[in-house]
C-alpha positions as a Python dict, from the first residue, in 0.01 Angstrom:
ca = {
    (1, 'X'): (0, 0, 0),
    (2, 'X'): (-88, 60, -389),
    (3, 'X'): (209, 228, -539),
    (4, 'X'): (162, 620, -673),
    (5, 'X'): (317, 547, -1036),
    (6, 'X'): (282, 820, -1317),
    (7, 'X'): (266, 571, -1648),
    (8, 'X'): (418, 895, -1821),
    (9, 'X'): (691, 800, -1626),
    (10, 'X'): (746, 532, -1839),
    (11, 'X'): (783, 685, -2209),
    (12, 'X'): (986, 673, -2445),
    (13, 'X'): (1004, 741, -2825),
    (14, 'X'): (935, 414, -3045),
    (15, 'X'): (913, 497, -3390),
    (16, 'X'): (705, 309, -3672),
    (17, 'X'): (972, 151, -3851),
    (18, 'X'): (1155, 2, -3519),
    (19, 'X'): (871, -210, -3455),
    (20, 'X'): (886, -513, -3637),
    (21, 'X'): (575, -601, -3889),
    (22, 'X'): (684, -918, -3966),
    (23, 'X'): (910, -1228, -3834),
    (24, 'X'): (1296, -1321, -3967),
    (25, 'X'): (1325, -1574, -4188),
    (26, 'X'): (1511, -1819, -3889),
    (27, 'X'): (1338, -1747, -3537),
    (28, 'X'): (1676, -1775, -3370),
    (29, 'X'): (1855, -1488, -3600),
    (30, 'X'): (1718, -1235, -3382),
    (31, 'X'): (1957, -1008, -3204),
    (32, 'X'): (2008, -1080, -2812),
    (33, 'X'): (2060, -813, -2585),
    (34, 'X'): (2230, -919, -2239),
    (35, 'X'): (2192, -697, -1968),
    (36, 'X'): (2399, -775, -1628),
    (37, 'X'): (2487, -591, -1313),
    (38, 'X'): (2414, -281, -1467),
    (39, 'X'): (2645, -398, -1797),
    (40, 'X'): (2502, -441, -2166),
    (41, 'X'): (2610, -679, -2422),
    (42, 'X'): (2512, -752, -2745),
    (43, 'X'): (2491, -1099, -2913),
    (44, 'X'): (2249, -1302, -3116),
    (45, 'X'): (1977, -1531, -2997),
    (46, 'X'): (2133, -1849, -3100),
    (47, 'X'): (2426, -1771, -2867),
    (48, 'X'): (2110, -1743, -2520),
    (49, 'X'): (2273, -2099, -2385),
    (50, 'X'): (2656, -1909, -2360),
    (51, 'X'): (2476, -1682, -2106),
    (52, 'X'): (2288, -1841, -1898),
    (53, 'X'): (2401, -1972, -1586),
    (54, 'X'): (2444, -2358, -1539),
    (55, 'X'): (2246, -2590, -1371),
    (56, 'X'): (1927, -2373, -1357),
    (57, 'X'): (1531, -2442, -1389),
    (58, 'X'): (1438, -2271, -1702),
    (59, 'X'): (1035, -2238, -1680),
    (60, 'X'): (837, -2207, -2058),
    (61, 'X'): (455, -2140, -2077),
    (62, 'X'): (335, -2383, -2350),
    (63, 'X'): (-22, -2215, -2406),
    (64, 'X'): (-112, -2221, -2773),
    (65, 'X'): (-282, -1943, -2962),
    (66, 'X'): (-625, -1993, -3093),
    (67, 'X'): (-736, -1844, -3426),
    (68, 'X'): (-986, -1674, -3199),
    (69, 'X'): (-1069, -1329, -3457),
    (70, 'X'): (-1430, -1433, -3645),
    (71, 'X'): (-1540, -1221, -3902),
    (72, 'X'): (-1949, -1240, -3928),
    (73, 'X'): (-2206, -1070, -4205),
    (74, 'X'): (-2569, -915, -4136),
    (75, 'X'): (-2826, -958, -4378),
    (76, 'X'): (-2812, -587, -4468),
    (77, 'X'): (-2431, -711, -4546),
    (78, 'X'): (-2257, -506, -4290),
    (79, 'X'): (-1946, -687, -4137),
    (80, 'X'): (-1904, -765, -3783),
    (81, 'X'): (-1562, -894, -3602),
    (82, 'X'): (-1605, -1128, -3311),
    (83, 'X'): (-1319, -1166, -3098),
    (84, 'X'): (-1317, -1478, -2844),
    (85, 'X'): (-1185, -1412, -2523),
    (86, 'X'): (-1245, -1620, -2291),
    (87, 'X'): (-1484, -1932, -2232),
    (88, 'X'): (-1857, -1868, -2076),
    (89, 'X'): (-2043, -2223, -2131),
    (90, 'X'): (-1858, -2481, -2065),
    (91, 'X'): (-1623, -2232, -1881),
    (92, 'X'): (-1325, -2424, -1873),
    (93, 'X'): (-1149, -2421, -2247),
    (94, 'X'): (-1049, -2804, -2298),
    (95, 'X'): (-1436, -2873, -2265),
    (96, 'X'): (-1542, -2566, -2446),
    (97, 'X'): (-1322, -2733, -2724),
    (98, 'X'): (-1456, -3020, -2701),
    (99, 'X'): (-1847, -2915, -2794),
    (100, 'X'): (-2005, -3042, -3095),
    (101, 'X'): (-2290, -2765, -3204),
    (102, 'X'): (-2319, -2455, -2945),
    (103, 'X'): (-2112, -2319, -2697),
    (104, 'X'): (-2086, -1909, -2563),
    (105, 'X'): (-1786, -1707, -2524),
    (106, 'X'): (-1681, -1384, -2391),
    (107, 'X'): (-1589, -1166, -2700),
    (108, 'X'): (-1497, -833, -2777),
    (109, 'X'): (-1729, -732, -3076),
    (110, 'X'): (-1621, -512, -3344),
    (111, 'X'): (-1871, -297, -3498),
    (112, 'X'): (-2127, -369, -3224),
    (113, 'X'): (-2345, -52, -3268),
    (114, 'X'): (-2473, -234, -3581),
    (115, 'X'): (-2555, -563, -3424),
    (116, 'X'): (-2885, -471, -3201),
    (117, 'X'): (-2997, -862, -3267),
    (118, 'X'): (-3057, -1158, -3439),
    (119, 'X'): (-2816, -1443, -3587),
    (120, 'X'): (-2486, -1369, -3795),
    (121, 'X'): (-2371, -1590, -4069),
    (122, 'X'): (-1969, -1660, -4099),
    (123, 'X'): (-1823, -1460, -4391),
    (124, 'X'): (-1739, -1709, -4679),
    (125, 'X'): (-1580, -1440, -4936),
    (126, 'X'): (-1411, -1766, -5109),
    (127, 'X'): (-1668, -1992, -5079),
    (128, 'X'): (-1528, -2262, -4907),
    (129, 'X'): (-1727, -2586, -4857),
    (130, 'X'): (-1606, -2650, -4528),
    (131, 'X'): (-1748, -2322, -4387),
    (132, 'X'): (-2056, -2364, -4549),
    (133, 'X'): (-2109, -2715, -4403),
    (134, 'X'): (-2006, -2550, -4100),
    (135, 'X'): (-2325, -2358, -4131),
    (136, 'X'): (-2144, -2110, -3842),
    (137, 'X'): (-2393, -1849, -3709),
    (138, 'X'): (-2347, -1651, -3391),
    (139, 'X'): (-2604, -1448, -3168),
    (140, 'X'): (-2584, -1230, -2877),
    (141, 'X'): (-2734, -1258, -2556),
    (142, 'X'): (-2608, -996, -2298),
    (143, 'X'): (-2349, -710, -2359),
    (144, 'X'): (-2202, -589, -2048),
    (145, 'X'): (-1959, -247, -2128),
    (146, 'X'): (-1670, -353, -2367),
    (147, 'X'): (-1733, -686, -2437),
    (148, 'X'): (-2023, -927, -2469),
    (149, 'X'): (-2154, -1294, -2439),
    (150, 'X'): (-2192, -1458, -2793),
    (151, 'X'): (-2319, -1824, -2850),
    (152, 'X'): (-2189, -2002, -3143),
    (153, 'X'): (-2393, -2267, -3319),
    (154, 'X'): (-2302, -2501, -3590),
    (155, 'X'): (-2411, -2810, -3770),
    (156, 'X'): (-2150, -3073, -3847),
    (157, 'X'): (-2045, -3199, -3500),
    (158, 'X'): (-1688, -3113, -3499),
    (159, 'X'): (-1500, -2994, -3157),
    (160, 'X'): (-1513, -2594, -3146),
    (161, 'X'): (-1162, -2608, -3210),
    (162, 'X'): (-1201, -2782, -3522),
    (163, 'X'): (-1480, -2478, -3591),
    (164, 'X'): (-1202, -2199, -3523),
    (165, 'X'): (-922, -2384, -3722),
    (166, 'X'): (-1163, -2364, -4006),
    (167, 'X'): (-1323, -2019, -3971),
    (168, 'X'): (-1074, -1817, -3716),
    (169, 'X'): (-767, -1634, -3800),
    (170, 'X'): (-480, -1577, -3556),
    (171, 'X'): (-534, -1255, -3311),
    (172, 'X'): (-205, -1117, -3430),
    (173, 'X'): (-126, -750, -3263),
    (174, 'X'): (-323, -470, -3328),
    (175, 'X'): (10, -223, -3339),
    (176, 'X'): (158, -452, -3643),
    (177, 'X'): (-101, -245, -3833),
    (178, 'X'): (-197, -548, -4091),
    (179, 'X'): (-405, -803, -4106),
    (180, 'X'): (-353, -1158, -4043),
    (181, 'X'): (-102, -1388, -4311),
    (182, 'X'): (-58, -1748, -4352),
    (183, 'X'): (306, -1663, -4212),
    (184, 'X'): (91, -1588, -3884),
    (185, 'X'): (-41, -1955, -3826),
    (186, 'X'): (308, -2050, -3782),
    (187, 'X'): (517, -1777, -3656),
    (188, 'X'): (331, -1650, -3371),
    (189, 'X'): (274, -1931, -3209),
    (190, 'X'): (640, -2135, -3008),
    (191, 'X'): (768, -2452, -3104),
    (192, 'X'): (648, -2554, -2744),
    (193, 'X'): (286, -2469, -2784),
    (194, 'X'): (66, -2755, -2618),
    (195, 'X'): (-229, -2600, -2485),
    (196, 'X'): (-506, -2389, -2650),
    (197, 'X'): (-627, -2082, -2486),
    (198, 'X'): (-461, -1746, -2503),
    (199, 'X'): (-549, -1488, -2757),
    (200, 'X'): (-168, -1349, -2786),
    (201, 'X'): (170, -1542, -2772),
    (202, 'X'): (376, -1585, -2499),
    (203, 'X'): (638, -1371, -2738),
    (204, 'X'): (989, -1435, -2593),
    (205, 'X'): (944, -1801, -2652),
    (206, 'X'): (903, -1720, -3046),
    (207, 'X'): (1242, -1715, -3035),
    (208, 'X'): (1342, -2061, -2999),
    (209, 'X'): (1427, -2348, -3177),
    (210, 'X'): (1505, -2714, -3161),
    (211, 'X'): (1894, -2628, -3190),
    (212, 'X'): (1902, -2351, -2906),
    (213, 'X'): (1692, -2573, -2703),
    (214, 'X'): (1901, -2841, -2763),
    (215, 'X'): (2221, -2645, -2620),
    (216, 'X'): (2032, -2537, -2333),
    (217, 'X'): (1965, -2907, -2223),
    (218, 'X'): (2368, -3013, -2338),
    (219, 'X'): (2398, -2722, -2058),
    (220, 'X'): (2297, -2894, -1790),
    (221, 'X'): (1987, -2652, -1758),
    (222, 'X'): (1649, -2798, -1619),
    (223, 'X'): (1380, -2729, -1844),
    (224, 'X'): (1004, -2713, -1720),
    (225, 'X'): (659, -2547, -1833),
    (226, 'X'): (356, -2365, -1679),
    (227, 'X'): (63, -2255, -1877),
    (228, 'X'): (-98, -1906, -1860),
    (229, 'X'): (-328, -1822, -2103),
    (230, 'X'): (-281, -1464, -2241),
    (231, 'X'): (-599, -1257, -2239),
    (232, 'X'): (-642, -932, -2459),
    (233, 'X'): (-575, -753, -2167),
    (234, 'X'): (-173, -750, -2273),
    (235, 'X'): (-287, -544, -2541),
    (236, 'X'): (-479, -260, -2323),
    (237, 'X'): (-289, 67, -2334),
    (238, 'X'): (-274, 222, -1981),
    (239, 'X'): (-530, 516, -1929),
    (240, 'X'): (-513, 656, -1594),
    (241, 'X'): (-239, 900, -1504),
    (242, 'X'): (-146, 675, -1264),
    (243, 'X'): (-105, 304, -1221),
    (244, 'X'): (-339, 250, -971),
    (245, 'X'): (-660, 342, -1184),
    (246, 'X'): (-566, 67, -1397),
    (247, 'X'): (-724, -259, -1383),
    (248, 'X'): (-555, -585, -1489),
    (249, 'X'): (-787, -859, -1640),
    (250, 'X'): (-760, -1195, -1498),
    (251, 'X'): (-555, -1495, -1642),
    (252, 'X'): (-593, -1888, -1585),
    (253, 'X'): (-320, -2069, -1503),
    (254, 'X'): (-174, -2383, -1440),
    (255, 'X'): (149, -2544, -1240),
    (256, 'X'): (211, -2908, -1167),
    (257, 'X'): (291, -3036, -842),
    (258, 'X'): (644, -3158, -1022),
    (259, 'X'): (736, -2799, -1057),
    (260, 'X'): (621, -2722, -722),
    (261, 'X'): (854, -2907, -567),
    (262, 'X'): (1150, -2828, -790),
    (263, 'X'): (1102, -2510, -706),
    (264, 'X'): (1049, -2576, -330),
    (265, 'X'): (1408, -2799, -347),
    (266, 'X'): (1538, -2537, -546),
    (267, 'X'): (1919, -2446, -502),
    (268, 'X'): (2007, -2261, -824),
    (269, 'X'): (1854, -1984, -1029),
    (270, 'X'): (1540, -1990, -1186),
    (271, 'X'): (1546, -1848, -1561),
    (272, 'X'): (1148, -1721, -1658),
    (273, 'X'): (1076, -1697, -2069),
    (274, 'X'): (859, -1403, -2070),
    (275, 'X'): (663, -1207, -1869),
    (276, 'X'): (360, -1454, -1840),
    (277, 'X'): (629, -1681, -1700),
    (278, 'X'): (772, -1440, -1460),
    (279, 'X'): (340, -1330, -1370),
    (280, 'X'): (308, -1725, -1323),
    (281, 'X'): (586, -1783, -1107),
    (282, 'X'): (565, -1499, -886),
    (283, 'X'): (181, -1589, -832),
    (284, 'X'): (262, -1893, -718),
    (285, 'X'): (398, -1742, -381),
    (286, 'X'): (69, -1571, -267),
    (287, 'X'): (-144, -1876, -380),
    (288, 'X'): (61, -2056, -150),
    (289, 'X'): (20, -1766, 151),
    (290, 'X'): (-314, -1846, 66),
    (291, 'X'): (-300, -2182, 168),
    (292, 'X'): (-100, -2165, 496),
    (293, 'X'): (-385, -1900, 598),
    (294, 'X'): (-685, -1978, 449),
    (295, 'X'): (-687, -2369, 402),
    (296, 'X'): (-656, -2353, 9),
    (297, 'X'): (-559, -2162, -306),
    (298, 'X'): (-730, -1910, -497),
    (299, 'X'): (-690, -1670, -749),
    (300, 'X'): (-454, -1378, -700),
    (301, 'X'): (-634, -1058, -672),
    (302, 'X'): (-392, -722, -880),
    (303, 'X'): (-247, -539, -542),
    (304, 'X'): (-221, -862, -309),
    (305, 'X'): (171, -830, -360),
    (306, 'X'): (117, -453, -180),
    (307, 'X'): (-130, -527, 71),
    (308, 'X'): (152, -589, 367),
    (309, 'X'): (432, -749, 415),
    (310, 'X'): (462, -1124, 403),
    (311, 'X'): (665, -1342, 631),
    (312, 'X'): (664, -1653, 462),
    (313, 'X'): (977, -1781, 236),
    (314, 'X'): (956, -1915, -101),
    (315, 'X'): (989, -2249, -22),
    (316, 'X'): (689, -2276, 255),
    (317, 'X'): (473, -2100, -8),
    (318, 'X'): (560, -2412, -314),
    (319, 'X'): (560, -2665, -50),
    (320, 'X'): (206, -2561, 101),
    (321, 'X'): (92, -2554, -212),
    (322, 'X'): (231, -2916, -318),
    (323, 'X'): (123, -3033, -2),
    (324, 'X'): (-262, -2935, -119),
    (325, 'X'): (-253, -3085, -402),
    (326, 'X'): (-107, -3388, -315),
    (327, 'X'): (-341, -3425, -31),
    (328, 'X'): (-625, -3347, -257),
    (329, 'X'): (-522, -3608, -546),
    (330, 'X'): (-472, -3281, -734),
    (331, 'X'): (-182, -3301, -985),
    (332, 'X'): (-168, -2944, -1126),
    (333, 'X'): (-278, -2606, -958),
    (334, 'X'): (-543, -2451, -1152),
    (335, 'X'): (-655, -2063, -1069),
    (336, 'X'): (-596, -1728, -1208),
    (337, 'X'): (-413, -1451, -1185),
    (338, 'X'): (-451, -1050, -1212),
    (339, 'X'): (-136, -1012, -1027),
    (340, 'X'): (42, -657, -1165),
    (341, 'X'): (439, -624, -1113),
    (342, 'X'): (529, -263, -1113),
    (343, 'X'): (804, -106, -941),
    (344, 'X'): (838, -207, -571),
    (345, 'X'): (760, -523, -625),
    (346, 'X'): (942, -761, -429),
    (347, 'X'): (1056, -1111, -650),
    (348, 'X'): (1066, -1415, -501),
    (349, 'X'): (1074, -1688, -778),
    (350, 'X'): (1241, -1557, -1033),
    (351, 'X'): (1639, -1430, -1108),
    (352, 'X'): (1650, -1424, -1497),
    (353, 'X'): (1437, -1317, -1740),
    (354, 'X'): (1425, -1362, -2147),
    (355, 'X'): (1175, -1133, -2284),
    (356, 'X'): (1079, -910, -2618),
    (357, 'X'): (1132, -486, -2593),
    (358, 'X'): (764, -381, -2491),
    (359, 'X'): (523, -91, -2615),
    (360, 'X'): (608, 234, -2430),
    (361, 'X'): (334, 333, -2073),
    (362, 'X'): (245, -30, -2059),
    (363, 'X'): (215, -228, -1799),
    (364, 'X'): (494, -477, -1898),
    (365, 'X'): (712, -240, -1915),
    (366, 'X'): (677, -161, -1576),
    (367, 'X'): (755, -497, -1499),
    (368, 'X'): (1077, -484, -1638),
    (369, 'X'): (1167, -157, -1462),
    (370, 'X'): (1046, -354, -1181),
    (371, 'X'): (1322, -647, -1296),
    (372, 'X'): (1567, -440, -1338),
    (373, 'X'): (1576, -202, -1051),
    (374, 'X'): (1459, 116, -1251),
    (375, 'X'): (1771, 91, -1529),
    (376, 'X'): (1467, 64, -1810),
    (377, 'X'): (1519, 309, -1967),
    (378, 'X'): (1915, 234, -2002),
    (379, 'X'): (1819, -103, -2172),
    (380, 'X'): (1578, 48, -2427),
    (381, 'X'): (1800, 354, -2513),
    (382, 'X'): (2097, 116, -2587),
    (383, 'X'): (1799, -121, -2825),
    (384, 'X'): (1665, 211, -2995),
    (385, 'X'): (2030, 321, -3084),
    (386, 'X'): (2204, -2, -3184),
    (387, 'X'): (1904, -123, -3441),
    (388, 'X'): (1711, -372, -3238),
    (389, 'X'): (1374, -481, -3355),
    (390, 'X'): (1102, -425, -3114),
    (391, 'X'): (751, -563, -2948),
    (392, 'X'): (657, -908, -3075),
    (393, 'X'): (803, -1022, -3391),
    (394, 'X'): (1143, -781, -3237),
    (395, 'X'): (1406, -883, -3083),
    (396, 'X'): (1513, -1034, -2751),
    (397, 'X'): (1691, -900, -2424),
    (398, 'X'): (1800, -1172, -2141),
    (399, 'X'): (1781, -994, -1813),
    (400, 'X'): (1979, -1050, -1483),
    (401, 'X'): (1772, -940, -1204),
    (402, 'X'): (1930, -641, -946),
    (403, 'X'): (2009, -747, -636),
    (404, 'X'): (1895, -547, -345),
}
């Protein structure tokens, strides 16, 4: 059954100046909050591999952030920002990447009530030879609602991610209120990044650094990666009243049969970096109901969690799923998600969670009430009152999951 949530339920006063506009100078001088069987500590990020408990799976999405924000120019000279999405033709990104002169996206389109047709030229305020070899133009050819297909054309022959290296700047948040900074291209993107797709960063893994990781491994802590690549829904403010007008956009994602089967072997606790992490993870049980009763994996539809109760453990889920792949010379699982976590939801992958403080009435935020068996608001009062930094450049909280 869909849960009856009120999203005003879930709102509390963040004021301008707590949320942090721009990084700190080291990404592991961030303060740590540790919340435990209902107890709070405080600490600082560098000290995460004193807390966590030894001889765990500690699971990292590695997607990388594309410069995916365009800025275009009409003839009459107005401006027009094209956001990319998510790939159209090819639809899969590492060939969409890979095209030499045309290629469509999904994009959000800023300004779009002045663009009825025709071709847009890049902006080139500074004149820069590359773009103008580049010889970027876009045009669109449907709009459906909020966003719209746009092809992109160019002359050269480099890879479309050499294109949006060149001409893109990084999608930073719209709630830092500024626009994108050379600081950017670094800093909101993890050490860890490997593969290009999402649109925002996997922020709780901004936190890192070669040192921490380091003393996580001297730990004894197993350290593996997924890859979900984070849409532009994470930025969508909830509108209904309640949660279940809301609609979730779907995510790719990707898990290797290795993981699978640590996870179906698993006897310790499994430590998720962020909530894409924890979104991953947690799909990976109903792709795997999905292939003890319907013969293979697909993607996971929002209220699947809620539908009825599920009899399978765990471990028959990862090891139906492994058992796919393997039988299908398949070495990753590759579907999406639009899975939503809200209160009610029942985990089954993941015990411990490292994560940023989140924008009030959002969805993520439910998912940490969800974590944290309603105490939310607890957690956030203590950030709010001892100085922590918040949303993604803030600070960091390592959550123990309740219980029950």
């Amino acid at each position: 059954m869909i849960p009856e949530i009120r999203i005003s339920d879930y709102d509390y006063e963040l004021p301008d100046g707590r949320i942090a506009k721009y990084p700190l100078e080291r990404r592991d001088a961030s303060k740590l909050l540790v919340y435990k069987n209902g107890n709070i500590a405080e600490s600082v990020f560098r000290q995460i591999p004193d807390f966590l408990p030894s001889d765990s799976l500690m699971v990292f999405n590695d997607t990388k952030v594309v410069p995916a924000r365009l800025h275009f120019m009409k003839p009459t000279g107005a401006h027009i920002e094209i956001f990319c999405l998510e790939p159209c033709v090819p639809a899969e990104y590492n060939l969409i990447f890979s095209e030499t002169c045309c290629c469509r996206w999904k994009c959000i389109v800023g300004n779009v009530k002045r663009w009825k047709s025709g071709r847009l030229t890049l902006c080139n305020p500074e004149l820069s030879r590359q773009v103008e070899v580049l010889g970027l133009e876009a045009e669109m050819i449907e709009r459906d609602g909020e966003t719209s297909v746009i092809e992109f054309t160019w002359k050269d022959g480099s890879p479309f991610s050499r294109v949006l290296e060149i001409c893109g700047t990084i999608p930073i948040p719209p709630y830092l209120n500024r626009d994108s900074e050379s600081i950017d291209s670094e800093r909101y993107q993890t050490l860890y990044a490997r593969y290009r797709g999402s649109v925002a960063a996997p922020t709780a893994g901004l936190h890192f650094t070669e040192e921490v990781l380091a003393g996580i491994k001297a730990k004894g802590i197993d350290m593996e990666t997924v890859c979900l690549h984070v849409g532009a829904g994470t930025f969508l403010p909830v509108k209904s009243v309640e949660i279940s007008g809301h609609t979730m956009h779907r995510e790719p994602f990707s898990v290797s049969v290795g993981l699978l089967e640590k996870l179906r072997d698993r006897k310790s606790k499994v430590i998720a970096v962020g909530t894409t992490s924890v979104r991953t993870l947690e799909s990976i049980y109903y792709a795997g109901v999905k292939c003890i009763e319907e013969g293979r994996p697909s993607d996971i539809s929002q209220w699947m969690p809620y539908e009825r109760e599920y009899g399978y453990s765990f471990e028959e889920a990862a090891d139906a799923l492994a058992g796919y792949l393997k039988g299908n010379s398949m070495d990753s699982l590759k579907i999406g998600t639009r899975i939503i976590i809200v209160p009610g939801f029942r985990f089954r992958a993941v015990d411990v969670l490292v994560t940023n403080f989140h924008q009030p009435q959002s969805t993520l935020l439910l998912l940490i009430s969800a974590f944290v068996g309603g105490n939310w608001k607890e957690i956030y009062d203590y950030a709010l009152s001892h100085d922590f930094r918040f949303l993604s450049y803030g600070d960091s909280s390592l959550l123990f999951r309740e219980q029950r």
